[in-house]
Short mmCIF file of C-alpha atoms and ligand atoms in Angstrom, two decimals:
data_model
loop_
_atom_site.label_atom_id
_atom_site.label_comp_id
_atom_site.label_asym_id
_atom_site.label_seq_id
_atom_site.Cartn_x
_atom_site.Cartn_y
_atom_site.Cartn_z
CA UNK A 1 154.66 6.06 192.81
CA UNK A 2 156.11 7.96 189.84
CA UNK A 3 152.87 9.01 188.15
CA UNK A 4 152.18 12.71 187.75
CA UNK A 5 149.58 14.75 185.95
CA UNK A 6 150.50 18.22 187.20
CA UNK A 7 153.76 20.12 187.45
CA UNK A 8 153.28 20.37 191.18
CA UNK A 9 153.21 16.59 191.45
CA UNK A 10 156.16 16.23 189.10
CA UNK A 11 158.30 18.66 191.08
CA UNK A 12 157.32 16.99 194.36
CA UNK A 13 158.46 13.60 193.00
CA UNK A 14 161.72 15.16 191.75
CA UNK A 15 162.34 16.52 195.27
CA UNK A 16 161.36 13.26 196.97
CA UNK A 17 163.63 11.19 194.72
CA UNK A 18 166.36 13.85 194.53
CA UNK A 19 166.52 13.52 190.76
CA UNK A 20 165.56 15.35 187.58
CA UNK A 21 162.50 15.46 185.33
CA UNK A 22 164.14 13.20 182.73
CA UNK A 23 164.64 10.41 185.27
CA UNK A 24 161.13 10.74 186.72
CA UNK A 25 159.63 10.62 183.21
CA UNK A 26 161.41 7.39 182.39
CA UNK A 27 160.51 5.83 185.76
CA UNK A 28 156.85 6.80 185.32
CA UNK A 29 156.86 5.29 181.83
CA UNK A 30 158.43 2.07 183.14
CA UNK A 31 155.82 1.92 185.88
CA UNK A 32 152.87 2.63 183.55
CA UNK A 33 153.95 0.38 180.67
CA UNK A 34 155.68 -2.42 182.58
CA UNK A 35 158.59 -2.11 180.14
CA UNK A 36 162.27 -2.23 181.04
CA UNK A 37 164.32 0.97 181.16
CA UNK A 38 166.44 -0.18 178.19
CA UNK A 39 163.36 -0.65 176.02
CA UNK A 40 162.00 2.84 176.73
CA UNK A 41 165.43 4.37 176.38
CA UNK A 42 166.01 2.74 173.00
CA UNK A 43 162.53 3.85 171.82
CA UNK A 44 163.36 7.44 172.74
CA UNK A 45 166.71 7.13 170.95
CA UNK A 46 164.88 5.88 167.86
CA UNK A 47 162.51 8.83 168.03
CA UNK A 48 165.39 11.26 168.26
CA UNK A 49 167.03 9.58 165.26
CA UNK A 50 163.83 10.07 163.24
CA UNK A 51 163.77 13.72 164.30
CA UNK A 52 167.36 14.16 163.13
CA UNK A 53 166.56 12.43 159.86
CA UNK A 54 163.56 14.70 159.24
CA UNK A 55 165.75 17.76 159.90
CA UNK A 56 168.32 16.49 157.41
CA UNK A 57 165.71 15.69 154.77
CA UNK A 58 163.90 18.99 155.25
CA UNK A 59 167.04 21.06 154.73
CA UNK A 60 167.38 19.86 151.15
CA UNK A 61 166.51 22.43 148.49
CA UNK A 62 163.40 22.01 146.37
CA UNK A 63 161.11 20.23 148.85
CA UNK A 64 157.62 19.91 147.38
CA UNK A 65 154.79 20.03 149.86
CA UNK A 66 151.22 18.87 149.29
CA UNK A 67 149.78 22.35 148.86
CA UNK A 68 152.94 24.00 147.54
CA UNK A 69 152.56 26.85 150.04
CA UNK A 70 155.88 26.16 151.75
CA UNK A 71 158.98 24.18 150.79
CA UNK A 72 162.51 25.50 150.50
CA UNK A 73 162.14 27.90 153.42
CA UNK A 74 164.24 25.68 155.68
CA UNK A 75 167.00 25.56 153.09
CA UNK A 76 166.92 29.34 152.61
CA UNK A 77 167.04 30.11 156.32
CA UNK A 78 169.83 27.60 156.85
CA UNK A 79 171.83 29.29 154.09
CA UNK A 80 171.14 32.68 155.68
CA UNK A 81 172.45 31.33 158.99
CA UNK A 82 175.96 31.06 157.50
CA UNK A 83 175.91 34.87 157.16
CA UNK A 84 175.59 37.48 159.87
CA UNK A 85 172.12 36.51 161.11
CA UNK A 86 170.42 38.98 163.45
CA UNK A 87 168.96 36.55 165.98
CA UNK A 88 172.13 34.59 166.66
CA UNK A 89 173.38 31.33 165.22
CA UNK A 90 171.64 28.86 167.55
CA UNK A 91 168.23 30.50 167.30
CA UNK A 92 168.38 30.72 163.51
CA UNK A 93 169.65 27.16 163.28
CA UNK A 94 166.80 25.97 165.54
CA UNK A 95 164.28 27.89 163.43
CA UNK A 96 165.65 26.43 160.19
CA UNK A 97 165.45 22.93 161.69
CA UNK A 98 161.85 23.56 162.77
CA UNK A 99 160.98 24.68 159.24
CA UNK A 100 162.72 21.57 157.89
CA UNK A 101 160.67 19.16 160.01
CA UNK A 102 157.39 20.88 159.18
CA UNK A 103 158.22 20.91 155.47
CA UNK A 104 158.86 17.17 155.66
CA UNK A 105 155.53 16.80 157.48
CA UNK A 106 153.76 18.79 154.77
CA UNK A 107 155.33 16.62 152.07
CA UNK A 108 154.03 13.46 153.77
CA UNK A 109 157.49 12.49 155.01
CA UNK A 110 158.27 10.80 158.30
CA UNK A 111 158.31 12.98 161.40
CA UNK A 112 157.74 12.54 165.11
CA UNK A 113 154.58 14.28 166.29
CA UNK A 114 155.96 16.23 169.23
CA UNK A 115 153.34 16.92 170.32
CA UNK A 116 151.47 16.89 166.95
CA UNK A 117 152.34 16.79 163.26
CA UNK A 118 151.56 20.47 162.83
CA UNK A 119 153.74 21.40 165.78
CA UNK A 120 156.45 18.82 165.13
CA UNK A 121 159.31 21.23 164.39
CA UNK A 122 159.90 23.30 167.51
CA UNK A 123 161.06 20.65 169.99
CA UNK A 124 163.54 18.84 167.70
CA UNK A 125 164.67 22.19 166.28
CA UNK A 126 165.66 23.56 169.66
CA UNK A 127 167.21 20.35 170.98
CA UNK A 128 169.20 19.55 167.84
CA UNK A 129 170.49 23.10 167.30
CA UNK A 130 171.47 23.62 170.93
CA UNK A 131 173.20 20.24 171.34
CA UNK A 132 175.08 20.69 168.07
CA UNK A 133 176.28 24.19 168.87
CA UNK A 134 177.40 23.21 172.38
CA UNK A 135 178.78 19.78 171.37
CA UNK A 136 176.41 18.07 173.80
CA UNK A 137 176.20 14.26 173.33
CA UNK A 138 173.10 12.64 171.84
CA UNK A 139 172.36 10.93 175.15
CA UNK A 140 171.64 14.33 176.70
CA UNK A 141 169.42 15.23 173.74
CA UNK A 142 167.34 12.11 174.46
CA UNK A 143 167.11 13.09 178.14
CA UNK A 144 165.96 16.55 177.04
CA UNK A 145 163.24 14.86 175.00
CA UNK A 146 162.08 13.15 178.20
CA UNK A 147 161.90 16.55 179.91
CA UNK A 148 159.83 17.92 177.03
CA UNK A 149 157.65 14.80 177.13
CA UNK A 150 156.85 15.39 180.80
CA UNK A 151 155.55 18.87 179.99
CA UNK A 152 153.51 17.51 177.07
CA UNK A 153 152.08 14.76 179.27
CA UNK A 154 150.87 17.29 181.86
CA UNK A 155 149.24 19.47 179.21
CA UNK A 156 147.60 16.41 177.61
CA UNK A 157 146.19 15.24 180.94
CA UNK A 158 144.96 18.62 182.15
CA UNK A 159 144.01 20.31 178.86
CA UNK A 160 144.60 19.28 175.26
CA UNK A 161 147.31 19.11 172.61
CA UNK A 162 144.83 19.32 169.76
CA UNK A 163 144.34 22.39 167.58
CA UNK A 164 140.80 21.26 166.79
CA UNK A 165 140.00 21.30 170.49
CA UNK A 166 142.11 24.14 171.89
CA UNK A 167 143.43 26.18 168.97
CA UNK A 168 147.09 26.56 168.03
CA UNK A 169 147.98 27.50 171.60
CA UNK A 170 147.45 23.79 172.34
CA UNK A 171 149.79 22.71 169.52
CA UNK A 172 152.47 25.36 168.92
CA UNK A 173 152.05 26.71 172.45
CA UNK A 174 152.61 23.28 173.96
CA UNK A 175 155.52 22.57 171.62
CA UNK A 176 157.21 25.81 172.70
CA UNK A 177 156.62 24.96 176.37
CA UNK A 178 158.13 21.49 175.86
CA UNK A 179 161.12 22.95 174.02
CA UNK A 180 161.69 25.66 176.65
CA UNK A 181 161.74 23.08 179.46
CA UNK A 182 164.02 20.79 177.45
CA UNK A 183 166.61 23.44 176.64
CA UNK A 184 166.70 24.67 180.25
CA UNK A 185 167.61 21.08 181.18
CA UNK A 186 170.33 21.02 178.50
CA UNK A 187 171.74 24.29 179.79
CA UNK A 188 172.04 22.82 183.30
CA UNK A 189 168.97 24.47 184.84
CA UNK A 190 166.90 22.97 187.63
CA UNK A 191 163.56 21.17 187.34
CA UNK A 192 161.83 24.28 188.73
CA UNK A 193 163.51 26.40 186.05
CA UNK A 194 162.31 24.01 183.33
CA UNK A 195 158.74 24.28 184.62
CA UNK A 196 158.97 28.07 184.84
CA UNK A 197 160.28 28.27 181.28
CA UNK A 198 157.39 26.07 180.13
CA UNK A 199 154.89 28.26 181.98
CA UNK A 200 156.25 31.44 180.38
CA UNK A 201 156.29 29.84 176.93
CA UNK A 202 152.71 28.59 177.10
CA UNK A 203 151.48 31.80 178.70
CA UNK A 204 153.11 33.82 175.91
CA UNK A 205 151.12 31.95 173.27
CA UNK A 206 147.79 31.81 175.10
CA UNK A 207 144.92 32.53 172.74
CA UNK A 208 146.77 31.54 169.56
CA UNK A 209 144.16 30.40 167.05
CA UNK A 210 144.26 27.43 164.69
CA UNK A 211 143.73 28.73 161.16
CA UNK A 212 145.40 26.55 158.53
CA UNK A 213 145.02 27.99 155.04
CA UNK A 214 142.90 25.64 152.92
CA UNK A 215 143.00 23.17 155.80
CA UNK A 216 146.58 22.28 154.90
CA UNK A 217 149.16 22.09 157.66
CA UNK A 218 151.49 24.55 155.93
CA UNK A 219 150.48 28.20 156.48
CA UNK A 220 150.75 29.53 159.16
CA UNK A 221 151.84 26.28 160.84
CA UNK A 222 155.38 25.91 159.52
CA UNK A 223 156.61 29.41 160.37
CA UNK A 224 154.87 29.28 163.75
CA UNK A 225 157.10 26.32 164.56
CA UNK A 226 160.16 28.36 163.63
CA UNK A 227 159.00 31.33 165.69
CA UNK A 228 158.28 28.90 168.53
CA UNK A 229 161.99 28.03 168.74
CA UNK A 230 162.99 31.65 169.43
CA UNK A 231 160.09 31.98 171.85
CA UNK A 232 161.22 28.85 173.71
CA UNK A 233 164.84 30.02 173.86
CA UNK A 234 164.02 33.42 175.36
CA UNK A 235 161.71 31.81 177.93
CA UNK A 236 164.53 29.40 178.79
CA UNK A 237 166.96 32.29 179.18
CA UNK A 238 164.54 34.11 181.46
CA UNK A 239 164.11 31.01 183.62
CA UNK A 240 167.87 30.44 183.74
CA UNK A 241 168.25 34.06 184.87
CA UNK A 242 166.07 33.20 187.87
CA UNK A 243 162.90 34.82 186.48
CA UNK A 244 159.79 32.90 187.50
CA UNK A 245 156.32 32.81 186.01
CA UNK A 246 153.88 34.80 188.15
CA UNK A 247 151.18 32.32 187.13
CA UNK A 248 152.27 28.75 188.00
CA UNK A 249 152.48 26.28 185.11
CA UNK A 250 149.46 24.23 186.23
CA UNK A 251 147.29 27.34 186.30
CA UNK A 252 148.53 28.39 182.85
CA UNK A 253 147.51 24.96 181.55
CA UNK A 254 144.05 25.35 183.11
CA UNK A 255 143.78 28.81 181.56
CA UNK A 256 144.77 27.40 178.17
CA UNK A 257 142.02 24.77 178.43
CA UNK A 258 139.47 27.45 179.34
CA UNK A 259 140.56 29.73 176.48
CA UNK A 260 140.29 26.77 174.09
CA UNK A 261 136.72 26.09 175.19
CA UNK A 262 135.83 29.76 174.66
CA UNK A 263 137.26 29.84 171.14
CA UNK A 264 134.88 29.92 168.21
CA UNK A 265 134.94 26.74 166.13
CA UNK A 266 135.99 29.02 163.24
CA UNK A 267 139.34 29.28 165.01
CA UNK A 268 139.82 25.59 165.74
CA UNK A 269 141.14 23.85 162.65
CA UNK A 270 138.05 24.36 160.51
CA UNK A 271 139.96 26.78 158.22
CA UNK A 272 137.13 29.32 158.53
CA UNK A 273 138.86 32.06 160.55
CA UNK A 274 142.14 33.84 161.11
CA UNK A 275 144.70 33.48 158.31
CA UNK A 276 142.43 30.96 156.58
CA UNK A 277 139.73 33.62 156.11
CA UNK A 278 141.97 36.25 154.48
CA UNK A 279 141.45 37.24 150.81
CA UNK A 280 144.75 35.62 149.84
CA UNK A 281 143.81 32.34 151.50
CA UNK A 282 140.34 32.39 149.97
CA UNK A 283 141.63 33.02 146.47
CA UNK A 284 144.16 30.20 146.89
CA UNK A 285 141.32 27.86 147.86
CA UNK A 286 139.35 28.88 144.76
CA UNK A 287 142.45 28.34 142.63
CA UNK A 288 143.14 24.83 143.88
CA UNK A 289 139.50 23.97 143.41
CA UNK A 290 139.76 25.10 139.79
CA UNK A 291 137.34 27.99 140.28
CA UNK A 292 137.67 31.57 139.15
CA UNK A 293 139.01 34.02 141.72
CA UNK A 294 136.75 36.89 140.56
S1 LIG B 1 147.46 26.43 162.91
FE1 LIG B 1 146.29 24.61 163.53
S2 LIG B 1 147.00 22.99 162.15
FE2 LIG B 1 148.53 24.64 162.08
S3 LIG B 1 150.05 24.07 163.67
FE3 LIG B 1 148.58 25.46 164.62
S4 LIG B 1 147.09 24.05 165.53
FE4 LIG B 1 148.22 22.84 164.05
#
């Protein structure tokens, strides 16, 4: 009754029930799991608390990551935010939060994979920065997570959220789509606007390859999460301005799945293409393996 696997179905249920994506997501979860509303709600609250904790931990100076390729970037950007930052306070705050979560992920700390560990920064970054700057209560942040989850669920059922299967478009692209839909909800937009924002966000990152340097989820992953926050925010603004995606969300998801299938395996988490195949990346790999770079 509340199950959906496409945006078209989701929006039809929203219309039928005269309610929003957040409410339909929780009802569909109750229906599928047999759990009470309070249980699911408290689980989502817990997840948001972990996200907030990972932001806090990641903003500390001197974070040491497994490969040492990132760490401290979140702190630096957050410090920069106090000055006259070019992209605006909320965007820079969201980006610094996204860096923070991914630095915690890369240092084996606790994060919520939303939708994956590599792409865990964008969604909490956008939600936490926006709710803080607008003094929006935590309850709304949790509802925004449910909106983002609905988008992730559709992508997972129609395509993939895995970089190994679909490239980074499936990870960072999906995360940006989830964040765009969530922040539209927080800004008071309609369900249709959330879906349009998600479509524009995913479409804008179509074809993005998965190319982690040395196979570590650090470069380019962490900064892609930060960039994903700005990408999500501009897609949300476009949707809130009444701009729609020419290609409907469900078709963008299908296109993403097709592009993923066409991608060379070198560009799907094998660390053999893209950034991972650059001279700098190769010499880093030789260095960590204790081999000469010449
Ligand atoms: S580059 Fe690959 S490992 Fe890194 S975030 Fe993107 S999909 Fe994940």
